[in-house]
mmCIF file of the C-alpha atoms, coordinates in Angstrom:
data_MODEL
# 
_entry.id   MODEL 
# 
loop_
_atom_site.group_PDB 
_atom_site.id 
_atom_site.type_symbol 
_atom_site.label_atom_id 
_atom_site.label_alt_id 
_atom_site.label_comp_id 
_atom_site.label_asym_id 
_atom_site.label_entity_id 
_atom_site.label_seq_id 
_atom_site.pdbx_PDB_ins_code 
_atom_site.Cartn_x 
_atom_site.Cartn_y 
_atom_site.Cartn_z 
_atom_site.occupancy 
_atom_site.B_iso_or_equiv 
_atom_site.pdbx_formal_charge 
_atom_site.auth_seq_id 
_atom_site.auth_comp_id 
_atom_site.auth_asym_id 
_atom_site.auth_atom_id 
_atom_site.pdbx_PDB_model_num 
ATOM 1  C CA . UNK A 1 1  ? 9.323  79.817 23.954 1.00 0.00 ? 1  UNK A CA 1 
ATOM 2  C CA . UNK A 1 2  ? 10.161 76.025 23.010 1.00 0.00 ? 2  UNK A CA 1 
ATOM 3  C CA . UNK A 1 3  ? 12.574 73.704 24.894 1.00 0.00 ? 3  UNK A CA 1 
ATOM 4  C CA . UNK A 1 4  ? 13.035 69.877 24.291 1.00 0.00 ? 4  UNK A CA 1 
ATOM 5  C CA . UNK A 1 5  ? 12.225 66.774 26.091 1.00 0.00 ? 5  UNK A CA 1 
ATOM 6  C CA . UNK A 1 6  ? 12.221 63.419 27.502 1.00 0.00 ? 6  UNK A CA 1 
ATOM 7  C CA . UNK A 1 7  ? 8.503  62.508 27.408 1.00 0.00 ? 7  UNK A CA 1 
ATOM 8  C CA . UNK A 1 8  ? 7.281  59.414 28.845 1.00 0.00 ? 8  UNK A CA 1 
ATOM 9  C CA . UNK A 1 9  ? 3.260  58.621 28.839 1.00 0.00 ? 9  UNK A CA 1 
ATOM 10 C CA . UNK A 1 10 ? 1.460  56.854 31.213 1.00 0.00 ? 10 UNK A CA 1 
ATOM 11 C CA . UNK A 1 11 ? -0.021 53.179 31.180 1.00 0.00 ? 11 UNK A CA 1 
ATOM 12 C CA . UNK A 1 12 ? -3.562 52.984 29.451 1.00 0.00 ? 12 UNK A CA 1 
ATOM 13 C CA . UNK A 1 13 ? -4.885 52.220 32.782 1.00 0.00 ? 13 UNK A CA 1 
ATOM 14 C CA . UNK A 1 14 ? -3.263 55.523 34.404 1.00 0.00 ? 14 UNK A CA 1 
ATOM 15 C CA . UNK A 1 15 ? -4.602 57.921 32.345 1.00 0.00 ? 15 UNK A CA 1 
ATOM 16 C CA . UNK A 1 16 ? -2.006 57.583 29.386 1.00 0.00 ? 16 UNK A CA 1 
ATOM 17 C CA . UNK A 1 17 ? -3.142 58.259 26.038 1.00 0.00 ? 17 UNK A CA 1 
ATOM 18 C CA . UNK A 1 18 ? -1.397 58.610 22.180 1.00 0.00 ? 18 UNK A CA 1 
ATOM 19 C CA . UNK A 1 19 ? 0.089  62.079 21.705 1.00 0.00 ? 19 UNK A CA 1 
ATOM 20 C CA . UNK A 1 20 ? 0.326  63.111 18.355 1.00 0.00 ? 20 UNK A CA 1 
ATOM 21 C CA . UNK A 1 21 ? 2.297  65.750 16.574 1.00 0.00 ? 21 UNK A CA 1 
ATOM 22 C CA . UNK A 1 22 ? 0.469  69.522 17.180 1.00 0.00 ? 22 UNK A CA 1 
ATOM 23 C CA . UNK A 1 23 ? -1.470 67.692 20.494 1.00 0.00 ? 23 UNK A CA 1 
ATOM 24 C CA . UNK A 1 24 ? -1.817 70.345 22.530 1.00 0.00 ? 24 UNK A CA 1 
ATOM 25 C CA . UNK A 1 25 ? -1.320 69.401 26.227 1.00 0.00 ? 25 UNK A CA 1 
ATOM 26 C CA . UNK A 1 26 ? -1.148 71.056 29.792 1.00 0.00 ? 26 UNK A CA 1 
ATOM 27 C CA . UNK A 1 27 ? 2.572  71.276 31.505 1.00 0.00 ? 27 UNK A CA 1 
ATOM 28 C CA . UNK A 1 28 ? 3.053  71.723 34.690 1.00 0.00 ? 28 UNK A CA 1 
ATOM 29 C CA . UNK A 1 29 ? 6.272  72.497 36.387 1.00 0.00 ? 29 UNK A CA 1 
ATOM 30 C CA . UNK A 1 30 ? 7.011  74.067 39.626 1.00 0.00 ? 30 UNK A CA 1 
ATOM 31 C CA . UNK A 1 31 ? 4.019  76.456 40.716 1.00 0.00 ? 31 UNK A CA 1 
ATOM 32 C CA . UNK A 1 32 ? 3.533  77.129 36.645 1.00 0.00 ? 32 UNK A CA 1 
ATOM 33 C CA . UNK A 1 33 ? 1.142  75.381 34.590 1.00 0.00 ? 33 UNK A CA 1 
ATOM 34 C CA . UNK A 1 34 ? 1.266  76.760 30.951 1.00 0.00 ? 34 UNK A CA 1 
ATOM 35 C CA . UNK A 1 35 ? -0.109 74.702 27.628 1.00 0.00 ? 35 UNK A CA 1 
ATOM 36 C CA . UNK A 1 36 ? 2.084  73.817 24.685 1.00 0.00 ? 36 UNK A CA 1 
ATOM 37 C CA . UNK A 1 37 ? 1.920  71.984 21.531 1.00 0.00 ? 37 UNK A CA 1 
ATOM 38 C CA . UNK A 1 38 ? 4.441  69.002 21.393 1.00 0.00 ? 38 UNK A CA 1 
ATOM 39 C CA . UNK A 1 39 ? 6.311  67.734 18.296 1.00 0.00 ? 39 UNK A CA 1 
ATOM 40 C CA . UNK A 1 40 ? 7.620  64.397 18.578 1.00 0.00 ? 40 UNK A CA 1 
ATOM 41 C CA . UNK A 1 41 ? 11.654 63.663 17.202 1.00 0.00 ? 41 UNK A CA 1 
ATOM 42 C CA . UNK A 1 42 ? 11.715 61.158 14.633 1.00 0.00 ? 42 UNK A CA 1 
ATOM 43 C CA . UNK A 1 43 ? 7.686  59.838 15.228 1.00 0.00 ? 43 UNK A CA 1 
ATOM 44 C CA . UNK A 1 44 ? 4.254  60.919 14.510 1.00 0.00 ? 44 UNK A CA 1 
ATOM 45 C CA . UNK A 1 45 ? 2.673  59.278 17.671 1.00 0.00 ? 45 UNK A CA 1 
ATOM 46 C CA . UNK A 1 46 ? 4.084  58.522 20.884 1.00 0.00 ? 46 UNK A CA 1 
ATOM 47 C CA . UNK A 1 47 ? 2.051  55.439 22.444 1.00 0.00 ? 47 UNK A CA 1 
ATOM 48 C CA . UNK A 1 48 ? 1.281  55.209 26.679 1.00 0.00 ? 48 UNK A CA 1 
ATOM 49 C CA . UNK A 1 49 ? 4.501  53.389 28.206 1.00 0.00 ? 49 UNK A CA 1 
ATOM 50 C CA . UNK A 1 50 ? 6.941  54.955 25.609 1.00 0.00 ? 50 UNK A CA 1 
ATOM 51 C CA . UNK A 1 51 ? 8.903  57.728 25.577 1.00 0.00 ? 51 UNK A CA 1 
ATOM 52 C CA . UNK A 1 52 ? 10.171 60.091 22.809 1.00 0.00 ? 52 UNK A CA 1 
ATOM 53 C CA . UNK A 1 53 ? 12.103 62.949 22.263 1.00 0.00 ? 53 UNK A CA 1 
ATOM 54 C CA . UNK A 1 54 ? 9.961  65.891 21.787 1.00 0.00 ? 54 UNK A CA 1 
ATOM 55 C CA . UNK A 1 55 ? 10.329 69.793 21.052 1.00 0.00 ? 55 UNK A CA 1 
ATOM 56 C CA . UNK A 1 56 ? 7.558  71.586 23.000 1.00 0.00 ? 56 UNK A CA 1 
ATOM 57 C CA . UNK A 1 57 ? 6.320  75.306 22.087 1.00 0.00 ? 57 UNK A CA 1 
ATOM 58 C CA . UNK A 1 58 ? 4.818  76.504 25.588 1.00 0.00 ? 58 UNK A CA 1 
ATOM 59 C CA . UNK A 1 59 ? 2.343  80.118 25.183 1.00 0.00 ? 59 UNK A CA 1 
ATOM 60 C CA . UNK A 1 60 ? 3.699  81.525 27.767 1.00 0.00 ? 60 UNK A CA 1 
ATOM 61 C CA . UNK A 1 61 ? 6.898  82.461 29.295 1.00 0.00 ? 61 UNK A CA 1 
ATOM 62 C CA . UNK A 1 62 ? 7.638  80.734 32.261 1.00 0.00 ? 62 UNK A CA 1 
ATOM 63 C CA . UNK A 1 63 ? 11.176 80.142 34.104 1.00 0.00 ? 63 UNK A CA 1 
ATOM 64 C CA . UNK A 1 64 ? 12.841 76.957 33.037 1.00 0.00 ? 64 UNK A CA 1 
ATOM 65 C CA . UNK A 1 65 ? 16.522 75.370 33.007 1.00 0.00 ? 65 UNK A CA 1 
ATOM 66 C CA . UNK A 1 66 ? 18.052 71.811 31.530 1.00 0.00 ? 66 UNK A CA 1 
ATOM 67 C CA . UNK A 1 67 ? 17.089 68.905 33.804 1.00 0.00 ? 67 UNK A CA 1 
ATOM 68 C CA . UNK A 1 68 ? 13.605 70.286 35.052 1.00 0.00 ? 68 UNK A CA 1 
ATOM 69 C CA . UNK A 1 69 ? 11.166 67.761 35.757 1.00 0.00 ? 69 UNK A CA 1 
ATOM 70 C CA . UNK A 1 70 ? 7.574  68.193 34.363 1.00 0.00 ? 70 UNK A CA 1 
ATOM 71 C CA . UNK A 1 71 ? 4.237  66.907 34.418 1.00 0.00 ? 71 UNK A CA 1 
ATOM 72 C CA . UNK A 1 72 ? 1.791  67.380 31.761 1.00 0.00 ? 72 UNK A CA 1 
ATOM 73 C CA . UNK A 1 73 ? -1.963 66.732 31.268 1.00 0.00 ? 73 UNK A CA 1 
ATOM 74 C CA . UNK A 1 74 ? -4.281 65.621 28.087 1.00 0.00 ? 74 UNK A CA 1 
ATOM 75 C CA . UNK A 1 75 ? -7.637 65.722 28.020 1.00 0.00 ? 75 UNK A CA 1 
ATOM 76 C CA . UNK A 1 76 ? -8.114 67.057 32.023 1.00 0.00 ? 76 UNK A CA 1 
ATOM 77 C CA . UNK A 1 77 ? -6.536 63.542 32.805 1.00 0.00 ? 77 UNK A CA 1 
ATOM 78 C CA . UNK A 1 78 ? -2.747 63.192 33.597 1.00 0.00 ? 78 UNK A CA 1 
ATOM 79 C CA . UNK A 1 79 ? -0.493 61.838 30.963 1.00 0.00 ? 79 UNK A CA 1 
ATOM 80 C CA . UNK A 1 80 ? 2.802  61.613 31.848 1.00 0.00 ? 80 UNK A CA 1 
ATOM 81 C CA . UNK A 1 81 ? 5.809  63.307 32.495 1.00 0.00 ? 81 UNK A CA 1 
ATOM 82 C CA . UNK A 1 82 ? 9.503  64.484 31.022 1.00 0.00 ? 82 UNK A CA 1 
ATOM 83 C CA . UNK A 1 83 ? 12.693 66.391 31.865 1.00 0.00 ? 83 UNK A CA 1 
ATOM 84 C CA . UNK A 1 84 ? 13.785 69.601 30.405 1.00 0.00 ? 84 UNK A CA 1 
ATOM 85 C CA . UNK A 1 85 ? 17.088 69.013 27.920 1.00 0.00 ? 85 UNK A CA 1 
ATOM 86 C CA . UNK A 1 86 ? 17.569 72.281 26.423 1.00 0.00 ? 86 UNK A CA 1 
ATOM 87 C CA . UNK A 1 87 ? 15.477 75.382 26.139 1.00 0.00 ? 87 UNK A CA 1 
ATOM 88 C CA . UNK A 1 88 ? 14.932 77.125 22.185 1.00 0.00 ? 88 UNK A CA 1 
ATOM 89 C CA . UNK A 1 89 ? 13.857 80.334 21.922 1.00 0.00 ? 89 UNK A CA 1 
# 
């Protein structure tokens, strides 16, 4: 299952760290937490305090829908957070 994004990472000092193309990170959402591998839109890293567009393949199937919030996790240390846009399958 794959849906895109609005990512935005954390500060440095928060936790935030680079995500690359094929990271594979923790999401949570609701009472789910699931991992995926991100793929950013248009860059190959996505530094803490930016955001990108990203297409995220999750390994599970979980219930989602366009304008979900979401947290995610790298490294056991949170990251940042996005908003569902539209789901792939």
């Amino acid at each position: 299952m794959c849906f895109v994004a609005d990512n935005t990472l954390l500060s440095e000092e928060q936790g935030g760290a680079d995500v690359v193309s094929g990271d594979r990170l923790r999401f949570y959402t609701r009472s789910a937490a699931v991992w995926g591998t991100v793929t950013p839109h248009g860059v190959d890293v996505v530094r803490p305090l930016h955001g990108a567009e990203v297409t995220v393949t999750i390994e599970e199937q979980i219930a989602l829908e366009a304008a979900q919030p979401f947290a995610f996790r790298q490294r056991g240390r949170a990251a940042g957070s996005g908003t569902v846009r539209r789901l792939r399958r």
